[in-house]
mmCIF file of C-alpha atoms in Angstrom:
data_model
loop_
_atom_site.group_PDB
_atom_site.id
_atom_site.type_symbol
_atom_site.label_atom_id
_atom_site.label_comp_id
_atom_site.label_asym_id
_atom_site.label_seq_id
_atom_site.Cartn_x
_atom_site.Cartn_y
_atom_site.Cartn_z
ATOM 1 C CA UNK A 1 57.552 89.686 48.580
ATOM 2 C CA UNK A 2 60.262 88.813 51.064
ATOM 3 C CA UNK A 3 60.067 90.000 54.622
ATOM 4 C CA UNK A 4 63.015 91.016 56.749
ATOM 5 C CA UNK A 5 63.305 88.906 59.846
ATOM 6 C CA UNK A 6 63.252 90.904 63.043
ATOM 7 C CA UNK A 7 66.574 90.883 64.847
ATOM 8 C CA UNK A 8 66.814 88.594 67.834
ATOM 9 C CA UNK A 9 67.018 90.757 70.954
ATOM 10 C CA UNK A 10 70.479 90.767 72.424
ATOM 11 C CA UNK A 11 71.020 89.642 75.971
ATOM 12 C CA UNK A 12 72.753 92.145 78.210
ATOM 13 C CA UNK A 13 75.931 91.022 79.930
ATOM 14 C CA UNK A 14 77.561 93.117 82.598
ATOM 15 C CA UNK A 15 81.235 93.376 83.449
ATOM 16 C CA UNK A 16 82.354 94.641 86.819
ATOM 17 C CA UNK A 17 85.969 95.817 86.857
ATOM 18 C CA UNK A 18 87.585 95.706 90.283
ATOM 19 C CA UNK A 19 90.333 97.913 91.628
ATOM 20 C CA UNK A 20 91.331 99.353 94.998
ATOM 21 C CA UNK A 21 90.293 102.931 94.359
ATOM 22 C CA UNK A 22 92.117 105.962 95.665
ATOM 23 C CA UNK A 23 91.543 109.411 97.152
ATOM 24 C CA UNK A 24 90.673 111.923 94.444
ATOM 25 C CA UNK A 25 91.371 114.887 96.736
ATOM 26 C CA UNK A 26 93.458 115.421 99.855
ATOM 27 C CA UNK A 27 90.223 115.446 101.884
ATOM 28 C CA UNK A 28 89.493 111.912 100.661
ATOM 29 C CA UNK A 29 92.701 110.457 102.105
ATOM 30 C CA UNK A 30 91.403 109.703 105.606
ATOM 31 C CA UNK A 31 88.154 107.980 104.451
ATOM 32 C CA UNK A 32 90.162 105.919 101.965
ATOM 33 C CA UNK A 33 92.626 104.770 104.633
ATOM 34 C CA UNK A 34 89.782 104.057 107.056
ATOM 35 C CA UNK A 35 88.086 101.791 104.519
ATOM 36 C CA UNK A 36 91.398 100.091 103.740
ATOM 37 C CA UNK A 37 92.251 99.274 107.349
ATOM 38 C CA UNK A 38 88.667 98.208 108.056
ATOM 39 C CA UNK A 39 89.043 95.314 105.588
ATOM 40 C CA UNK A 40 89.826 92.051 107.445
ATOM 41 C CA UNK A 41 91.599 90.719 104.353
ATOM 42 C CA UNK A 42 94.095 93.586 104.644
ATOM 43 C CA UNK A 43 94.344 94.178 108.376
ATOM 44 C CA UNK A 44 94.194 91.024 110.483
ATOM 45 C CA UNK A 45 93.009 91.893 113.997
ATOM 46 C CA UNK A 46 90.094 90.696 116.149
ATOM 47 C CA UNK A 47 86.833 91.934 114.616
ATOM 48 C CA UNK A 48 85.630 93.613 117.808
ATOM 49 C CA UNK A 49 88.562 96.019 117.936
ATOM 50 C CA UNK A 50 89.099 96.482 114.187
ATOM 51 C CA UNK A 51 86.892 99.620 113.852
ATOM 52 C CA UNK A 52 88.793 101.387 116.634
ATOM 53 C CA UNK A 53 92.238 100.360 115.380
ATOM 54 C CA UNK A 54 91.317 101.272 111.803
ATOM 55 C CA UNK A 55 90.426 104.805 112.902
ATOM 56 C CA UNK A 56 93.629 105.185 114.918
ATOM 57 C CA UNK A 57 95.901 103.943 112.116
ATOM 58 C CA UNK A 58 94.091 105.950 109.436
ATOM 59 C CA UNK A 59 94.495 109.140 111.496
ATOM 60 C CA UNK A 60 98.195 108.486 112.065
ATOM 61 C CA UNK A 61 98.957 107.688 108.437
ATOM 62 C CA UNK A 62 96.785 110.358 106.815
ATOM 63 C CA UNK A 63 99.202 113.341 107.117
ATOM 64 C CA UNK A 64 102.108 111.504 105.473
ATOM 65 C CA UNK A 65 99.829 110.020 102.821
ATOM 66 C CA UNK A 66 98.365 113.455 102.034
ATOM 67 C CA UNK A 67 101.881 114.727 101.399
ATOM 68 C CA UNK A 68 102.499 111.916 98.895
ATOM 69 C CA UNK A 69 99.281 112.747 97.048
ATOM 70 C CA UNK A 70 100.087 116.463 97.162
ATOM 71 C CA UNK A 71 103.313 115.726 95.263
ATOM 72 C CA UNK A 72 101.427 113.942 92.463
ATOM 73 C CA UNK A 73 98.856 116.671 91.922
ATOM 74 C CA UNK A 74 96.594 116.523 94.964
ATOM 75 C CA UNK A 75 94.923 113.160 94.463
ATOM 76 C CA UNK A 76 94.968 109.791 92.749
ATOM 77 C CA UNK A 77 94.197 109.576 89.005
ATOM 78 C CA UNK A 78 93.089 105.957 89.431
ATOM 79 C CA UNK A 79 89.349 106.575 89.191
ATOM 80 C CA UNK A 80 89.572 108.573 85.967
ATOM 81 C CA UNK A 81 91.929 106.046 84.389
ATOM 82 C CA UNK A 82 89.733 103.108 85.409
ATOM 83 C CA UNK A 83 86.583 104.865 84.173
ATOM 84 C CA UNK A 84 88.346 105.411 80.842
ATOM 85 C CA UNK A 85 89.386 101.746 80.754
ATOM 86 C CA UNK A 86 85.763 100.713 81.350
ATOM 87 C CA UNK A 87 84.429 103.004 78.617
ATOM 88 C CA UNK A 88 86.984 101.852 76.053
ATOM 89 C CA UNK A 89 86.504 98.205 77.007
ATOM 90 C CA UNK A 90 82.727 98.494 76.582
ATOM 91 C CA UNK A 91 83.223 100.033 73.148
ATOM 92 C CA UNK A 92 85.660 97.277 72.138
ATOM 93 C CA UNK A 93 83.318 94.504 73.287
ATOM 94 C CA UNK A 94 80.294 95.964 71.517
ATOM 95 C CA UNK A 95 82.212 96.249 68.246
ATOM 96 C CA UNK A 96 82.310 92.446 68.162
ATOM 97 C CA UNK A 97 79.520 90.734 66.213
ATOM 98 C CA UNK A 98 77.946 88.694 68.997
ATOM 99 C CA UNK A 99 74.450 88.163 70.380
ATOM 100 C CA UNK A 100 75.442 89.983 73.565
ATOM 101 C CA UNK A 101 75.253 93.652 74.451
ATOM 102 C CA UNK A 102 77.926 94.525 76.983
ATOM 103 C CA UNK A 103 77.837 97.034 79.828
ATOM 104 C CA UNK A 104 81.075 97.669 81.746
ATOM 105 C CA UNK A 105 81.173 99.383 85.117
ATOM 106 C CA UNK A 106 83.790 99.968 87.833
ATOM 107 C CA UNK A 107 83.582 98.798 91.439
ATOM 108 C CA UNK A 108 86.277 100.150 93.747
ATOM 109 C CA UNK A 109 87.012 98.421 97.043
ATOM 110 C CA UNK A 110 87.868 101.425 99.231
ATOM 111 C CA UNK A 111 86.657 104.541 97.378
ATOM 112 C CA UNK A 112 83.858 105.608 95.016
ATOM 113 C CA UNK A 113 82.410 104.233 92.855
ATOM 114 C CA UNK A 114 81.758 101.466 95.363
ATOM 115 C CA UNK A 115 80.945 97.921 94.314
ATOM 116 C CA UNK A 116 77.344 97.949 95.578
ATOM 117 C CA UNK A 117 76.527 101.091 93.573
ATOM 118 C CA UNK A 118 78.047 99.645 90.395
ATOM 119 C CA UNK A 119 76.138 96.385 90.856
ATOM 120 C CA UNK A 120 72.856 98.206 91.392
ATOM 121 C CA UNK A 121 73.419 100.277 88.259
ATOM 122 C CA UNK A 122 74.117 97.156 86.190
ATOM 123 C CA UNK A 123 71.060 95.310 87.510
ATOM 124 C CA UNK A 124 68.791 98.337 86.989
ATOM 125 C CA UNK A 125 70.021 98.630 83.392
ATOM 126 C CA UNK A 126 68.811 95.120 82.546
ATOM 127 C CA UNK A 127 71.932 92.998 82.922
ATOM 128 C CA UNK A 128 71.088 89.291 82.618
ATOM 129 C CA UNK A 129 74.389 87.925 83.800
ATOM 130 C CA UNK A 130 77.598 89.346 85.143
ATOM 131 C CA UNK A 131 81.341 88.780 84.821
ATOM 132 C CA UNK A 132 83.736 89.835 87.563
ATOM 133 C CA UNK A 133 87.078 90.965 86.132
ATOM 134 C CA UNK A 134 89.719 92.115 88.634
ATOM 135 C CA UNK A 135 92.272 94.594 87.340
ATOM 136 C CA UNK A 136 94.849 92.635 89.312
ATOM 137 C CA UNK A 137 96.617 90.283 86.870
ATOM 138 C CA UNK A 138 98.061 88.270 89.774
ATOM 139 C CA UNK A 139 95.779 86.688 92.368
ATOM 140 C CA UNK A 140 95.832 87.418 96.076
ATOM 141 C CA UNK A 141 93.208 87.161 98.749
ATOM 142 C CA UNK A 142 94.186 90.735 99.731
ATOM 143 C CA UNK A 143 93.031 92.079 96.355
ATOM 144 C CA UNK A 144 90.985 89.758 94.147
ATOM 145 C CA UNK A 145 89.775 87.670 97.079
ATOM 146 C CA UNK A 146 88.633 90.713 99.042
ATOM 147 C CA UNK A 147 86.869 92.258 96.037
ATOM 148 C CA UNK A 148 85.141 88.999 95.110
ATOM 149 C CA UNK A 149 83.946 88.405 98.642
ATOM 150 C CA UNK A 150 82.384 91.860 98.890
ATOM 151 C CA UNK A 151 80.880 91.742 95.396
ATOM 152 C CA UNK A 152 79.329 88.291 95.793
ATOM 153 C CA UNK A 153 77.727 89.283 99.082
ATOM 154 C CA UNK A 154 76.347 92.466 97.520
ATOM 155 C CA UNK A 155 75.107 90.609 94.427
ATOM 156 C CA UNK A 156 73.256 88.110 96.619
ATOM 157 C CA UNK A 157 71.641 90.979 98.510
ATOM 158 C CA UNK A 158 70.781 93.176 95.518
ATOM 159 C CA UNK A 159 69.842 90.532 92.920
ATOM 160 C CA UNK A 160 69.749 86.999 94.396
ATOM 161 C CA UNK A 161 69.069 85.340 91.034
ATOM 162 C CA UNK A 162 71.849 87.061 89.119
ATOM 163 C CA UNK A 163 74.208 84.736 87.239
ATOM 164 C CA UNK A 164 77.821 85.522 88.098
ATOM 165 C CA UNK A 165 80.980 84.381 86.342
ATOM 166 C CA UNK A 166 84.482 85.177 87.527
ATOM 167 C CA UNK A 167 87.920 85.581 85.990
ATOM 168 C CA UNK A 168 90.130 85.183 89.061
ATOM 169 C CA UNK A 169 93.455 85.947 87.379
ATOM 170 C CA UNK A 170 95.316 86.353 84.119
ATOM 171 C CA UNK A 171 99.054 86.513 84.973
ATOM 172 C CA UNK A 172 100.316 84.923 81.738
ATOM 173 C CA UNK A 173 97.471 85.692 79.338
ATOM 174 C CA UNK A 174 99.386 86.178 76.051
ATOM 175 C CA UNK A 175 97.757 89.449 74.875
ATOM 176 C CA UNK A 176 98.350 90.975 78.324
ATOM 177 C CA UNK A 177 101.984 89.840 78.320
ATOM 178 C CA UNK A 178 102.444 91.274 74.836
ATOM 179 C CA UNK A 179 101.060 94.636 75.965
ATOM 180 C CA UNK A 180 103.233 94.635 79.085
ATOM 181 C CA UNK A 181 106.295 93.887 76.944
ATOM 182 C CA UNK A 182 105.374 96.819 74.696
ATOM 183 C CA UNK A 183 105.619 99.193 77.657
ATOM 184 C CA UNK A 184 109.133 97.954 78.387
ATOM 185 C CA UNK A 185 110.000 98.360 74.727
ATOM 186 C CA UNK A 186 108.903 101.992 74.919
ATOM 187 C CA UNK A 187 111.491 102.583 77.644
ATOM 188 C CA UNK A 188 114.208 100.574 75.907
ATOM 189 C CA UNK A 189 114.062 102.847 72.862
ATOM 190 C CA UNK A 190 115.770 105.573 74.906
ATOM 191 C CA UNK A 191 118.805 103.357 75.626
ATOM 192 C CA UNK A 192 121.379 102.516 72.929
ATOM 193 C CA UNK A 193 121.050 98.930 71.752
ATOM 194 C CA UNK A 194 124.657 98.073 72.574
ATOM 195 C CA UNK A 195 124.186 98.893 76.276
ATOM 196 C CA UNK A 196 123.423 96.201 78.851
ATOM 197 C CA UNK A 197 120.054 96.913 80.455
ATOM 198 C CA UNK A 198 118.716 95.570 83.729
ATOM 199 C CA UNK A 199 114.931 95.359 84.028
ATOM 200 C CA UNK A 200 113.550 95.593 87.560
ATOM 201 C CA UNK A 201 109.973 94.380 87.858
ATOM 202 C CA UNK A 202 108.513 95.983 90.979
ATOM 203 C CA UNK A 203 105.332 94.518 92.472
ATOM 204 C CA UNK A 204 103.243 95.591 95.431
ATOM 205 C CA UNK A 205 104.346 93.538 98.430
ATOM 206 C CA UNK A 206 102.214 91.463 100.779
ATOM 207 C CA UNK A 207 103.090 89.915 104.155
ATOM 208 C CA UNK A 208 105.212 86.808 103.676
ATOM 209 C CA UNK A 209 103.054 84.627 105.956
ATOM 210 C CA UNK A 210 100.202 84.857 103.448
ATOM 211 C CA UNK A 211 102.355 82.918 100.991
ATOM 212 C CA UNK A 212 104.224 80.576 103.348
ATOM 213 C CA UNK A 213 101.358 79.702 105.702
ATOM 214 C CA UNK A 214 98.175 80.458 103.798
ATOM 215 C CA UNK A 215 99.403 79.475 100.320
ATOM 216 C CA UNK A 216 98.403 82.762 98.711
ATOM 217 C CA UNK A 217 99.336 82.413 95.002
ATOM 218 C CA UNK A 218 100.446 86.018 94.542
ATOM 219 C CA UNK A 219 104.198 85.378 94.523
ATOM 220 C CA UNK A 220 103.878 82.441 92.123
ATOM 221 C CA UNK A 221 101.607 84.413 89.802
ATOM 222 C CA UNK A 222 103.987 87.377 89.844
ATOM 223 C CA UNK A 223 106.973 85.178 89.021
ATOM 224 C CA UNK A 224 104.971 83.663 86.164
ATOM 225 C CA UNK A 225 104.185 87.111 84.754
ATOM 226 C CA UNK A 226 107.839 88.152 84.901
ATOM 227 C CA UNK A 227 109.021 84.946 83.217
ATOM 228 C CA UNK A 228 106.463 85.281 80.421
ATOM 229 C CA UNK A 229 107.279 88.967 79.921
ATOM 230 C CA UNK A 230 111.008 88.287 79.670
ATOM 231 C CA UNK A 231 110.462 85.481 77.178
ATOM 232 C CA UNK A 232 108.508 87.916 75.010
ATOM 233 C CA UNK A 233 111.084 90.693 75.456
ATOM 234 C CA UNK A 234 113.967 88.444 74.413
ATOM 235 C CA UNK A 235 111.941 87.496 71.340
ATOM 236 C CA UNK A 236 111.136 91.117 70.481
ATOM 237 C CA UNK A 237 114.669 92.396 71.160
ATOM 238 C CA UNK A 238 117.006 89.510 70.258
ATOM 239 C CA UNK A 239 120.100 91.721 69.934
ATOM 240 C CA UNK A 240 119.777 93.369 73.328
ATOM 241 C CA UNK A 241 121.570 92.279 76.482
ATOM 242 C CA UNK A 242 118.724 92.167 78.984
ATOM 243 C CA UNK A 243 118.859 90.996 82.584
ATOM 244 C CA UNK A 244 115.891 91.005 84.918
ATOM 245 C CA UNK A 245 115.091 91.113 88.621
ATOM 246 C CA UNK A 246 111.909 91.098 90.727
ATOM 247 C CA UNK A 247 111.360 93.122 93.882
ATOM 248 C CA UNK A 248 108.475 94.261 96.086
ATOM 249 C CA UNK A 249 107.510 97.744 97.224
ATOM 250 C CA UNK A 250 105.079 99.651 99.475
ATOM 251 C CA UNK A 251 105.839 97.752 102.673
ATOM 252 C CA UNK A 252 104.049 98.980 105.812
ATOM 253 C CA UNK A 253 103.996 97.728 109.397
ATOM 254 C CA UNK A 254 106.276 95.445 111.400
ATOM 255 C CA UNK A 255 105.553 92.130 109.637
ATOM 256 C CA UNK A 256 108.032 90.529 107.258
ATOM 257 C CA UNK A 257 106.939 91.084 103.659
ATOM 258 C CA UNK A 258 107.890 89.399 100.411
ATOM 259 C CA UNK A 259 111.343 90.426 99.292
ATOM 260 C CA UNK A 260 113.671 91.696 98.191
ATOM 261 C CA UNK A 261 112.401 95.195 98.901
ATOM 262 C CA UNK A 262 112.654 97.449 95.861
ATOM 263 C CA UNK A 263 114.743 100.178 97.505
ATOM 264 C CA UNK A 264 117.244 97.581 98.755
ATOM 265 C CA UNK A 265 117.399 95.977 95.335
ATOM 266 C CA UNK A 266 118.173 99.361 93.781
ATOM 267 C CA UNK A 267 121.097 99.749 96.193
ATOM 268 C CA UNK A 268 122.343 96.228 95.517
ATOM 269 C CA UNK A 269 122.269 96.628 91.743
ATOM 270 C CA UNK A 270 124.060 99.979 91.932
ATOM 271 C CA UNK A 271 126.744 98.351 94.074
ATOM 272 C CA UNK A 272 127.207 95.690 91.404
ATOM 273 C CA UNK A 273 127.835 98.323 88.764
ATOM 274 C CA UNK A 274 124.469 98.410 86.990
ATOM 275 C CA UNK A 275 124.136 101.678 85.092
ATOM 276 C CA UNK A 276 121.067 101.339 82.857
ATOM 277 C CA UNK A 277 117.841 100.347 84.620
ATOM 278 C CA UNK A 278 114.228 100.094 83.490
ATOM 279 C CA UNK A 279 111.628 99.717 86.240
ATOM 280 C CA UNK A 280 108.381 97.936 85.371
ATOM 281 C CA UNK A 281 105.208 98.258 87.484
ATOM 282 C CA UNK A 282 104.325 94.592 87.137
ATOM 283 C CA UNK A 283 101.334 94.322 89.479
ATOM 284 C CA UNK A 284 99.792 97.704 88.613
ATOM 285 C CA UNK A 285 97.801 98.248 85.412
ATOM 286 C CA UNK A 286 97.093 101.942 86.087
ATOM 287 C CA UNK A 287 98.980 104.929 87.398
ATOM 288 C CA UNK A 288 98.403 105.846 91.028
ATOM 289 C CA UNK A 289 100.477 106.694 94.112
ATOM 290 C CA UNK A 290 102.731 103.625 93.858
ATOM 291 C CA UNK A 291 103.835 104.511 90.323
ATOM 292 C CA UNK A 292 103.688 108.311 90.312
ATOM 293 C CA UNK A 293 105.146 108.961 93.757
ATOM 294 C CA UNK A 294 106.950 105.835 94.885
ATOM 295 C CA UNK A 295 108.515 104.877 91.557
ATOM 296 C CA UNK A 296 108.838 108.168 89.715
ATOM 297 C CA UNK A 297 109.709 110.494 92.601
ATOM 298 C CA UNK A 298 111.101 108.380 95.446
ATOM 299 C CA UNK A 299 112.983 105.752 93.452
ATOM 300 C CA UNK A 300 113.857 108.300 90.767
ATOM 301 C CA UNK A 301 115.714 110.419 93.317
ATOM 302 C CA UNK A 302 117.271 107.336 94.859
ATOM 303 C CA UNK A 303 118.725 106.162 91.537
ATOM 304 C CA UNK A 304 120.189 109.612 90.913
ATOM 305 C CA UNK A 305 121.823 109.533 94.333
ATOM 306 C CA UNK A 306 123.144 106.017 93.657
ATOM 307 C CA UNK A 307 124.779 107.081 90.400
ATOM 308 C CA UNK A 308 122.725 105.227 87.781
ATOM 309 C CA UNK A 309 123.379 106.608 84.317
ATOM 310 C CA UNK A 310 119.853 105.772 83.134
ATOM 311 C CA UNK A 311 116.699 105.186 85.150
ATOM 312 C CA UNK A 312 113.472 104.825 83.206
ATOM 313 C CA UNK A 313 110.075 103.672 84.353
ATOM 314 C CA UNK A 314 108.083 101.695 81.794
ATOM 315 C CA UNK A 315 104.740 103.447 81.267
ATOM 316 C CA UNK A 316 101.727 101.926 82.972
ATOM 317 C CA UNK A 317 99.241 100.059 80.800
ATOM 318 C CA UNK A 318 96.431 102.563 81.522
ATOM 319 C CA UNK A 319 94.374 102.901 78.302
ATOM 320 C CA UNK A 320 96.986 101.486 75.917
ATOM 321 C CA UNK A 321 94.949 100.055 73.000
ATOM 322 C CA UNK A 322 96.671 96.669 73.112
ATOM 323 C CA UNK A 323 95.807 96.376 76.818
ATOM 324 C CA UNK A 324 92.140 97.268 76.276
ATOM 325 C CA UNK A 325 92.026 94.710 73.453
ATOM 326 C CA UNK A 326 93.639 92.136 75.754
ATOM 327 C CA UNK A 327 90.894 92.646 78.344
ATOM 328 C CA UNK A 328 88.231 92.391 75.639
ATOM 329 C CA UNK A 329 89.716 89.142 74.315
ATOM 330 C CA UNK A 330 89.910 87.764 77.835
ATOM 331 C CA UNK A 331 86.216 88.459 78.412
ATOM 332 C CA UNK A 332 85.123 87.097 75.043
ATOM 333 C CA UNK A 333 87.117 83.897 75.506
ATOM 334 C CA UNK A 334 85.912 83.406 79.073
ATOM 335 C CA UNK A 335 82.231 84.226 78.607
ATOM 336 C CA UNK A 336 80.889 80.678 78.329
ATOM 337 C CA UNK A 337 82.223 78.562 81.226
ATOM 338 C CA UNK A 338 80.319 78.859 84.522
ATOM 339 C CA UNK A 339 83.517 79.971 86.257
ATOM 340 C CA UNK A 340 86.007 81.259 83.803
ATOM 341 C CA UNK A 341 89.747 81.270 83.273
ATOM 342 C CA UNK A 342 91.246 79.953 86.507
ATOM 343 C CA UNK A 343 90.408 77.768 89.494
ATOM 344 C CA UNK A 344 89.694 79.017 92.978
ATOM 345 C CA UNK A 345 92.842 80.262 94.628
ATOM 346 C CA UNK A 346 92.272 80.298 98.359
ATOM 347 C CA UNK A 347 89.899 79.177 101.067
ATOM 348 C CA UNK A 348 87.981 82.447 101.109
ATOM 349 C CA UNK A 349 84.947 81.130 99.230
ATOM 350 C CA UNK A 350 85.192 84.011 96.800
ATOM 351 C CA UNK A 351 84.644 82.023 93.622
ATOM 352 C CA UNK A 352 81.119 80.772 92.782
ATOM 353 C CA UNK A 353 82.540 77.381 91.816
ATOM 354 C CA UNK A 354 83.839 77.022 95.340
ATOM 355 C CA UNK A 355 81.037 78.657 97.283
ATOM 356 C CA UNK A 356 78.213 77.091 95.331
#
C-alpha cells in the first residue's frame, strides 16, 4: 500500500513595497508635509535646525496643498491603490508553483502604513527572508535610497537576523516597459492614425546638483525608461508618426532642478505648432496628486489655453494586470541572488551588498 509523502513545508518570503505615501484626508496634509521635510534625503539642512524648519515649511505649504487635494476629492488615493497592488501581487506570486509562500505588505515613507509597522507585521507572520521592492522604477537617493535606509535600520532593530534582499531599480525591465507602452497605446487610440502625435514623458523633478555633483542616477534611469518605451511604441505602432520629449514637474524651492520644466515644455511645443499631445507619467506607477491635480487639472487647463487640439494623459499603471504581472516576474527572477537586479547606486549605504 503506497503512502502519500507529506508536503515539504513552504518557506515564507516577505515583500515590502515602498512608496512615498500621501494624505488620505485634508487633516493629514500637515503631518505628511512635516514627515517629508523632516527627511534629510529630501531637505538638506543642518540636523539641529531641521525639526524647526520642517515645521515652519510644512505650516506654510499646508494651505495650498490642502486646496490641491480638495480638488481631487479631499485626499490622495495612493494608499488604496498601493494596498490593491500589494494584494494582487501577493495573489499572482502565490499562483506560481514554487516552494515559497509569499506575503506582500506596503511601507510608506511619510504616511501610514509606515515601514516599521509593515516590517513588524511581516516578521510576526513568520517571514524567513525579505525582499525590498521600491515602486520607483528609476533610482534616486531621494526615493529608493531614503526608503532603503529607513527600512534597513528598522529591520536591524526589529529582527536583527532577518535576511534582506533588494531590487534597487527596474527602469528598463521589459515587462514593465511593455505595460507602460500599453498605457500610451490606450491614449493613442483616441487620435486618428494619420495624425502626428507628440508624447511628453513627465517625471518628478529633483535638484540638479544631486545629478551633477552627487552622481544620482535618476536622470540616466529616466532617460533609459523613455528610450525603451519609445522603442516598444514604434514597434507596436509602426504606421504612426510619433515624436517624444522628456520634462520634469513638481519643482519647489529656489534650487535649480532638472529640466526642462513640464509647463515650459508645454508652452514650447505649442509655439512650435504641436496639436496632438499625449502626456505620460513616467516616474509614477500610481495615481496621486502629481497625476490627478498637476497633470489632469493644471496642465489640462494649460493645454486648452495654449490651443492644443488634443491633450490626453496616458493612464497610470495602478493595478493594470500586465503591470502586476511585471512586478511578480521581477520578484521571481530576482529571488535568488543575495542582492538582486541592480548594483548599489549611491554612497548612502542603502544596499546590503554595500553596507555589509
